[in-house]
Amino acid sequence: MPLSHLKFDNRLLAQLPADKETGNFCRSVESAAYSFVTPAASQNARLIAVSEEFAAQLGFTEQDINSEQFAQVMTGNELLEGMQPYSLCYGGHQFGQWAGQLGDGRAINLGELVTKNLGHQTLQLKGAGKTPYSRRADGMAVLRSSIREFLCSEAMFHLGIPTTRALSLCLTGEQVVRDVMYDGNPALEPCAVVCRVSPSFLRFGSFQLPASRGDEQLLQQLVEFSINSDYPHLLPANGEFNQQVYLNWFSEVCERTSDMIVAWMRVGFVHGVMNTDNMSILGETIDYGPYGWIDNFDLNWTPNTTDEQHKRYRFGGQAQISQWNLFQLANAIFPLIGEAEPLQRLLSDYGIHYKRKWCNMMAAKLGFKDYQGEGDLALFESLEKLLSTVETDMTIFYRLLAKIPNDLNTQTATGWLAILGPCYYSMLELNEQYLQEFTRWLRSYLLRVNIDGLKQEQRAEAMNKVNPNYVLRNYIAQQAIELAEQGDFSEIIKLQKILKKPYDQQPEHTSYARKRPDWARDKIGCSMLSCSS
C-alpha cells in the first residue's frame, strides 16, 4: 500500500507534556507544550502541486505522490500508522505587545518523519481545521495565501535562505468567507492546505509562554528538548545540562537568526510580521503571511497594510527587530541562567556580529573578494542612499552592475546609463544631480573593484551567484493566484520550475525577471497585503 513504508518517531510527544484535555475547543492550556487534535475532514481533497525533489528526499516515491492516498494524507483526511496529530502551545509579542497564549491556530503537526538523510522532519498541515488555539477563527486557509506560502517556501530554499519547506499544496473542496483587506467586503474563497516541513516548529514564543506563567519546569523541558533534538552538538560529554549549555544554545540561536536576516537583506525579502511567535528557534524563515519582495529599493517599505502607519517590520528594520525579539527570548530563559550579564553580552554582540555579516554580504553582492573595512562600508551606505533616491529595481540593479566593464569611462554618465538604464522605473527621475552623484559612486566602485584584480567576467560570475535573477515578485505571485482561482494551476507549476534556479539566466523565462509593471504598483496582492488568509 502506498505510504505504508514511511516511519514516524514522535520525539516531541514522548519528551514533552501534553494537554490533559483532549476536546477540540478553545481554552487556556496550562503546563503543556501541545494539545492533541484531529484534522477536519475535507470534501474533495485534490493535489495541486508537490515539491518532487524534496518529497524524494523525505522518502516519498513517485507512486506515493501519484496515489489518491497522498492527497488524503496531505489534507488530514487520512492518518498513516505512527502519525499522532497535535498543535503546539505558545505565546508571543505581536507588534511589540505581549499577546499571551497564541498557539497553532490553524496548523496541525502530523508527526516526525524519520528520513534517511534529513533526520527527523515534522510534517505540518496549515489550514486543516480548528485547534484549541484557533480563538475565534475557523482554522482554515484560503487558496491565495496557501499558494503564496507554497511558492515562497521553496523559492527561499533555492535562494539558499534558511526556511521551512513546503511539500505539497492541496485543495480541500471547501469555501470560507474572508475580508481580504478588512474593509467590509467579505467574499467566499476556496480553501487549501499546505504541508509544511521542518525539523522543528518551536518558536521564540514557545519559551516565552511558560516563562510568563512562571512555569520553570516546562521552560526547562522545552529548552533541553530543543538542545537534544536540534542542537545535539551542544550536549556536554557527561550529558548534564548547566548554565553554559543553555548560554551556548542561546548564542547559536542568535547566530542562526542573524544569518537568516542577512540573507533576507541580500535578496530583498520582507517578512512583514516578525512577531516573536513567528520566529523559528532554528533560525528558519517561518509563517509566510503578508511578506513581500523589494521591487524598487526602499528600506522603509513594508508589504503589510496592518503595519503601514508605524512600519515596525519595514525592510530596513528587520535586523533591529530580530535583536528585539532575541531580547524577549533572553528574558524568557533568564530563570535557567540566573544572571543577566552573560545574556546581555550575547545580545550586545548580536549587533556587532550582524554588522560584520551584513558587510561581508554586501561585499559579495558588489563582487569584492572580501570586506576591507570603513572604505567599503562608505561605498555600501552611499549606494543604498542612491538606490533610495530614485525608484531603482534592486534585483535588476545588481544583475546589471555585474555587466559594468572594469575600465568603463566614468567621465560622463553615458556609458553606465546604457547598461543600468533598465533598472530604473522612471528615467525622468534621473536629474543632473543624481547622474553626477551616481557617476562619482561608480568611479569609486571601479577603483575598489580593480584593487582586487579580478577581470570583469570573474567579478560577474561571483556576483551572479549571490544576486538572483529571479525572485517571487509580488505581482508574479498574484498572477498565479488569479489563474488558480479560475482553476488554472499551470502558472504555479511554471513558477516552481523557474524558481528552482534563481541565479541562472534562463533566457526562455526573461519575462519573469522584469521589474514591476505600472498596473501592479497599487494593486492588492502586489503592493498591499494583509494578514487575512
XYZ file of C-alpha atoms in Angstrom:
533
model
C 0.000 0.000 0.000
C 1.425 3.470 -0.879
C 2.938 5.430 2.005
C 2.924 2.435 4.374
C 6.734 2.333 4.258
C 7.076 5.726 5.970
C 8.227 5.647 9.594
C 7.392 8.144 12.317
C 9.168 8.731 15.625
C 7.399 11.460 17.563
C 10.096 12.615 19.952
C 8.322 15.816 20.950
C 5.250 13.912 22.086
C 7.361 11.435 24.013
C 9.520 14.020 25.790
C 7.220 16.976 26.455
C 3.981 17.145 28.472
C 0.621 17.019 26.693
C -2.545 18.965 27.371
C -4.662 16.738 29.626
C -7.873 17.968 27.996
C -8.466 16.191 24.686
C -11.546 18.065 23.458
C -11.126 20.409 20.493
C -12.385 23.689 21.921
C -10.646 26.991 22.611
C -9.179 27.295 26.079
C -6.167 28.322 28.115
C -3.711 25.414 28.010
C -1.514 25.220 31.097
C 1.611 23.168 31.841
C 1.618 21.599 28.381
C 3.640 22.006 25.196
C 0.883 20.796 22.869
C -2.663 19.542 22.508
C -3.788 16.500 20.558
C -6.180 17.425 17.747
C -7.735 15.693 14.760
C -7.650 17.465 11.358
C -11.019 18.438 9.910
C -12.387 16.191 7.180
C -12.467 17.792 3.739
C -14.974 17.144 0.972
C -12.805 16.789 -2.090
C -9.063 16.603 -1.477
C -7.102 17.386 -4.629
C -3.355 17.677 -5.078
C -2.362 20.836 -6.963
C 1.414 20.872 -6.628
C 4.207 18.987 -4.918
C 7.918 19.637 -4.401
C 9.026 16.427 -6.066
C 12.744 16.552 -5.296
C 12.099 17.352 -1.650
C 9.437 14.642 -1.473
C 12.012 12.116 -2.676
C 14.467 13.284 -0.004
C 11.773 12.702 2.601
C 11.259 9.165 1.344
C 8.139 9.564 -0.788
C 8.189 7.608 -4.048
C 6.622 8.655 -7.330
C 3.977 6.012 -6.698
C 3.257 7.575 -3.305
C 2.752 11.038 -4.793
C 0.511 9.803 -7.603
C -1.701 7.809 -5.255
C -5.102 9.027 -4.089
C -3.897 8.381 -0.559
C -1.248 11.107 -0.825
C -3.822 13.887 -1.240
C -5.924 12.399 1.562
C -2.976 12.393 3.959
C -1.778 15.852 2.900
C -5.176 17.355 3.761
C -5.613 15.440 7.025
C -8.379 13.151 5.787
C -6.296 10.068 6.463
C -3.617 9.344 9.031
C -0.741 6.941 8.500
C 0.466 4.496 11.100
C 2.635 6.386 13.571
C 1.030 9.781 12.993
C -0.262 11.459 16.149
C -1.645 14.888 15.175
C -1.171 17.761 17.599
C -0.936 21.548 17.747
C 1.731 23.453 19.648
C 1.049 25.809 22.538
C 2.991 29.073 22.577
C 2.634 32.786 23.164
C 4.273 35.841 21.700
C 4.717 39.556 21.264
C 2.640 40.857 18.366
C 3.689 44.270 17.029
C 5.636 44.810 20.241
C 2.806 43.961 22.651
C 2.559 40.782 24.725
C -0.417 38.800 23.421
C -0.428 35.921 25.891
C -1.323 32.442 24.679
C -1.499 32.083 20.902
C -0.565 28.606 19.658
C -1.129 26.782 16.370
C -4.457 28.288 15.422
C -4.635 26.534 12.062
C -1.550 24.344 11.987
C -1.668 20.657 12.865
C 1.510 18.608 13.126
C 1.049 15.083 11.807
C 4.244 13.644 13.259
C 8.020 13.435 12.917
C 9.016 11.552 9.789
C 12.266 9.617 10.040
C 14.292 10.194 6.877
C 17.467 8.632 5.557
C 19.467 11.832 5.020
C 17.499 14.679 6.636
C 16.979 13.263 10.102
C 13.623 13.832 11.772
C 11.307 16.108 9.790
C 7.961 17.240 11.174
C 5.071 17.268 8.699
C 2.652 20.086 9.478
C -0.653 20.864 7.779
C -1.546 24.546 7.580
C -5.265 25.089 7.107
C -6.559 21.683 8.252
C -9.180 22.953 10.681
C -9.775 24.248 14.168
C -7.487 23.603 17.110
C -7.722 24.566 20.788
C -5.701 27.669 19.788
C -7.937 28.919 16.958
C -9.631 31.518 19.179
C -12.458 32.997 17.046
C -11.072 31.728 13.727
C -12.050 28.653 11.709
C -8.609 27.072 11.352
C -8.833 27.069 7.563
C -6.524 28.668 4.974
C -7.585 30.064 1.620
C -6.052 29.231 -1.725
C -4.336 32.598 -2.316
C -2.383 32.565 0.955
C -1.584 28.870 0.535
C -0.134 29.456 -2.940
C 1.992 32.286 -1.567
C 3.303 30.057 1.236
C 3.976 27.086 -1.030
C 5.829 29.048 -3.701
C 7.795 31.288 -1.349
C 8.981 28.487 0.936
C 10.548 26.690 -1.993
C 11.799 29.899 -3.645
C 13.630 30.808 -0.432
C 15.186 27.363 -0.188
C 16.566 27.548 -3.717
C 17.915 31.037 -2.990
C 19.949 29.446 -0.208
C 17.992 31.024 2.647
C 17.112 29.079 5.827
C 13.408 28.248 5.647
C 10.709 25.786 6.442
C 9.898 23.738 3.354
C 6.630 23.154 1.505
C 5.965 19.576 0.463
C 2.517 19.872 -1.087
C -0.387 22.150 -1.912
C -3.908 20.718 -1.979
C -7.433 21.989 -2.444
C -9.990 20.731 0.076
C -13.274 21.388 -1.739
C -14.494 23.794 0.974
C -15.027 27.541 0.844
C -14.797 30.108 3.623
C -15.628 33.803 3.905
C -12.697 36.213 4.087
C -12.397 40.001 4.048
C -9.089 40.384 2.203
C -8.334 43.968 3.212
C -10.539 44.166 6.329
C -12.568 46.852 4.591
C -16.075 45.438 4.872
C -16.049 43.468 1.614
C -16.126 39.785 2.630
C -16.328 37.089 -0.054
C -16.229 33.324 -0.375
C -12.808 31.890 -1.180
C -11.628 28.316 -1.873
C -9.770 26.528 0.925
C -6.398 24.840 0.599
C -3.832 23.064 2.770
C -0.054 23.366 2.595
C 2.078 20.630 4.108
C 4.980 22.454 5.712
C 8.098 20.619 6.802
C 10.825 21.430 9.320
C 12.962 19.608 11.875
C 11.160 21.733 14.480
C 8.304 24.202 14.607
C 9.242 25.576 18.035
C 9.267 29.373 18.120
C 10.576 32.048 20.449
C 7.033 32.204 21.812
C 7.196 28.520 22.768
C 9.603 29.514 25.559
C 8.022 32.871 26.338
C 4.642 31.471 27.342
C 5.759 29.149 30.160
C 8.196 31.823 31.350
C 5.356 34.370 31.517
C 3.398 31.919 33.641
C 6.278 31.124 35.958
C 6.326 27.522 34.747
C 10.079 26.953 35.002
C 9.716 23.188 34.766
C 8.094 23.341 31.311
C 10.506 26.077 30.227
C 13.473 23.874 31.140
C 11.912 20.866 29.420
C 11.423 22.850 26.216
C 14.963 24.231 26.144
C 16.500 20.846 26.830
C 14.296 19.197 24.218
C 15.427 21.789 21.664
C 19.069 21.144 22.510
C 18.668 17.367 22.422
C 16.749 17.358 19.158
C 18.129 20.220 17.095
C 21.404 21.277 18.738
C 22.841 17.920 19.877
C 26.416 19.120 19.254
C 25.971 21.389 22.265
C 25.395 18.494 24.657
C 28.210 18.072 27.189
C 30.068 14.799 27.305
C 28.503 13.860 30.646
C 25.020 14.614 29.295
C 24.264 17.044 32.120
C 22.707 20.430 31.371
C 24.058 23.565 33.025
C 24.112 27.328 32.615
C 26.855 27.257 29.970
C 24.972 24.748 27.821
C 21.885 26.968 27.897
C 24.004 30.012 27.022
C 25.664 28.169 24.145
C 22.206 27.280 22.857
C 21.038 30.883 23.036
C 24.252 32.041 21.368
C 23.675 29.687 18.455
C 20.043 30.776 18.129
C 21.381 34.341 17.858
C 23.892 33.299 15.187
C 21.314 31.462 13.112
C 18.848 34.323 13.406
C 21.379 36.889 12.195
C 22.384 34.618 9.306
C 18.732 34.447 8.269
C 18.170 38.215 8.433
C 21.345 38.946 6.436
C 20.098 36.501 3.797
C 16.735 38.301 3.673
C 18.511 41.605 3.127
C 20.651 40.104 0.373
C 17.663 39.197 -1.796
C 15.206 41.919 -0.777
C 12.782 39.815 1.261
C 10.470 41.483 3.779
C 8.771 39.086 6.196
C 6.054 41.548 7.111
C 5.060 40.213 10.527
C 8.121 39.445 12.672
C 6.205 38.778 15.873
C 8.030 36.560 18.351
C 5.584 33.735 17.659
C 6.763 33.885 14.030
C 10.452 33.456 14.885
C 11.805 29.912 14.499
C 14.146 28.589 17.183
C 16.147 27.068 14.294
C 16.686 30.392 12.550
C 14.433 29.373 9.669
C 12.067 31.682 7.826
C 8.628 30.624 9.019
C 4.997 31.697 8.576
C 4.741 33.235 5.130
C 1.872 35.656 5.601
C 1.925 39.283 4.383
C 5.507 39.015 3.120
C 6.795 40.871 0.083
C 9.817 41.297 -2.154
C 11.512 44.612 -2.714
C 10.850 45.952 -6.210
C 12.208 49.491 -6.025
C 14.808 49.680 -3.252
C 13.159 51.187 -0.177
C 14.402 50.494 3.356
C 11.107 51.831 4.763
C 8.810 49.576 2.732
C 6.565 47.009 4.359
C 4.015 44.904 2.456
C 1.768 44.531 5.500
C -1.101 47.044 5.494
C -1.567 46.444 9.232
C 1.914 47.902 9.727
C 1.536 50.720 7.208
C 1.458 53.519 9.780
C 4.285 52.537 12.131
C 6.338 50.366 9.748
C 7.685 48.314 12.633
C 8.567 45.435 10.302
C 9.873 47.503 7.386
C 12.663 46.135 5.162
C 15.436 48.170 6.793
C 14.217 47.461 10.341
C 14.397 43.673 10.252
C 17.813 43.386 11.925
C 16.784 45.665 14.782
C 13.523 43.774 15.283
C 15.311 40.418 15.287
C 17.535 41.692 18.095
C 14.475 42.938 19.998
C 12.868 39.525 19.585
C 16.010 37.815 20.855
C 15.904 40.114 23.876
C 12.424 38.736 24.614
C 13.747 35.181 24.283
C 16.602 36.060 26.654
C 14.085 37.372 29.178
C 12.189 34.096 28.877
C 15.189 31.843 29.580
C 16.611 34.077 32.317
C 15.342 31.725 35.081
C 17.604 28.994 33.663
C 20.630 31.298 33.524
C 20.187 33.080 36.845
C 22.178 36.194 35.913
C 21.696 38.906 33.327
C 25.272 39.752 32.341
C 26.028 36.773 30.043
C 22.724 37.226 28.226
C 23.299 40.966 27.882
C 26.762 40.298 26.464
C 25.383 37.946 23.812
C 22.672 40.445 22.880
C 25.215 43.268 22.620
C 27.423 41.079 20.454
C 24.466 40.347 18.181
C 24.558 43.813 16.642
C 28.317 43.592 16.115
C 28.108 40.154 14.513
C 25.170 41.190 12.352
C 27.009 44.240 11.035
C 30.050 42.109 10.189
C 27.911 39.570 8.337
C 25.999 42.320 6.544
C 29.255 43.929 5.396
C 30.551 40.598 4.123
C 27.257 40.046 2.315
C 27.375 43.484 0.675
C 30.974 42.938 -0.375
C 29.874 39.742 -2.116
C 26.926 41.491 -3.789
C 29.324 44.057 -5.222
C 31.814 41.452 -6.385
C 34.613 42.191 -3.925
C 36.910 39.372 -2.858
C 36.253 40.311 0.768
C 35.243 43.182 3.014
C 38.100 45.586 3.683
C 36.805 47.988 6.275
C 35.474 51.536 6.543
C 36.106 52.457 2.918
C 33.917 49.590 1.753
C 31.259 50.452 4.321
C 31.124 54.014 2.984
C 30.569 52.590 -0.523
C 27.729 50.382 0.714
C 25.972 53.160 2.579
C 26.300 55.726 -0.208
C 24.976 53.150 -2.696
C 21.889 52.441 -0.610
C 21.242 56.170 -0.379
C 21.464 56.459 -4.172
C 19.223 53.439 -4.717
C 16.630 55.070 -2.465
C 16.838 58.478 -4.156
C 15.105 57.328 -7.336
C 12.989 54.229 -7.918
C 15.585 51.570 -8.689
C 14.730 47.900 -9.041
C 17.017 46.218 -6.518
C 17.161 42.790 -8.170
C 17.795 44.100 -11.675
C 20.323 46.694 -10.500
C 22.749 44.165 -9.052
C 22.492 41.860 -12.064
C 23.246 44.766 -14.403
C 26.040 46.113 -12.211
C 27.864 42.849 -12.861
C 27.974 43.820 -16.551
C 29.812 47.109 -15.967
C 33.322 46.858 -17.504
C 36.203 47.394 -15.106
C 37.585 50.102 -17.415
C 34.312 51.915 -18.113
C 34.701 55.618 -18.890
C 33.220 57.409 -15.870
C 33.835 60.960 -17.037
C 30.157 61.099 -18.019
C 27.001 59.096 -17.259
C 26.529 57.959 -20.852
C 28.384 54.650 -20.533
C 26.785 53.365 -17.349
C 23.312 54.593 -18.279
C 23.387 52.413 -21.383
C 23.913 49.374 -19.104
C 21.973 50.237 -15.942
C 19.082 52.100 -17.565
C 16.621 49.157 -17.445
C 16.717 49.023 -13.631
C 15.056 52.436 -13.242
C 11.291 52.795 -13.017
C 11.306 56.285 -14.464
C 14.230 57.756 -16.368
C 12.685 61.189 -15.771
C 13.747 60.931 -12.111
C 17.412 60.844 -13.105
C 18.175 64.560 -12.817
C 21.610 66.073 -13.282
C 22.454 65.929 -9.575
C 21.657 62.209 -9.400
C 23.643 61.476 -12.548
C 26.674 63.253 -11.149
C 26.403 61.563 -7.741
C 25.993 58.097 -9.185
C 28.864 58.655 -11.621
C 31.086 59.590 -8.679
C 29.960 56.499 -6.777
C 30.636 54.279 -9.776
C 34.093 55.767 -10.203
C 34.908 54.891 -6.573
C 33.380 51.454 -7.020
C 35.507 50.633 -10.042
C 38.655 51.826 -8.283
C 37.812 49.425 -5.449
C 36.999 46.603 -7.896
C 40.323 46.986 -9.654
C 42.221 46.708 -6.366
C 41.026 43.091 -6.211
C 42.476 42.428 -9.648
C 39.526 40.361 -10.873
C 38.558 40.511 -14.508
C 35.033 41.739 -15.211
C 33.957 38.230 -16.220
C 35.229 36.805 -12.914
C 33.515 39.520 -10.926
C 30.258 38.981 -12.812
C 30.358 35.250 -12.177
C 30.836 35.822 -8.441
C 28.130 38.496 -8.253
C 25.590 36.403 -10.110
C 25.976 33.634 -7.546
C 24.638 35.864 -4.759
C 22.409 38.296 -6.681
C 19.382 36.402 -8.001
C 17.943 36.947 -11.434
C 14.558 35.615 -10.342
C 12.656 36.210 -7.113
C 8.985 35.623 -6.396
C 7.956 39.138 -7.300
C 4.703 40.159 -5.665
C 2.832 40.722 -8.912
C 4.019 37.407 -10.379
C 2.676 35.523 -7.368
C -0.620 37.414 -7.673
C -0.963 36.479 -11.338
C -0.523 32.805 -10.423
C -3.155 33.179 -7.699
C -5.713 34.769 -10.020
C -5.276 31.989 -12.574
C -5.535 29.314 -9.872
C -8.757 30.817 -8.575
C -10.134 30.202 -12.072
C -8.979 26.578 -11.948
C -5.724 27.021 -13.907
C -2.749 25.834 -11.857
C -0.212 25.853 -14.688
C 1.454 29.069 -13.528
C 2.184 27.564 -10.117
C 3.973 24.656 -11.782
C 5.854 27.009 -14.091
C 6.986 29.229 -11.235
C 8.155 26.177 -9.308
C 10.445 25.337 -12.205
C 11.793 28.863 -12.719
C 12.429 29.493 -9.022
C 14.469 26.311 -8.655
C 17.306 28.080 -10.490
C 17.030 31.698 -9.360
C 20.642 32.616 -10.186
C 20.580 31.245 -13.735
C 19.832 33.417 -16.744
C 17.080 31.106 -18.106
C 16.656 33.151 -21.310
C 13.360 31.436 -22.119
C 11.841 32.970 -18.956
C 13.184 36.536 -19.079
C 9.672 37.993 -18.764
C 9.657 36.741 -15.152
C 12.759 38.816 -14.379
C 11.198 42.113 -15.446
C 10.527 44.892 -12.993
C 7.082 45.548 -11.558
C 4.634 46.824 -14.204
C 2.735 50.052 -13.570
C -0.594 48.248 -13.140
C 0.802 46.387 -10.111
C 2.025 49.478 -8.239
C -1.084 49.845 -6.056
C -2.842 46.549 -6.699
C -3.998 44.419 -3.766
C -1.787 41.360 -3.535
C 1.052 43.115 -5.377
C 1.959 46.058 -3.176
C -0.605 45.763 -0.382
C -1.096 42.607 1.651
C -2.964 41.787 4.819
C -2.885 39.016 7.405
C -6.245 37.782 6.081
C -5.730 34.191 4.983
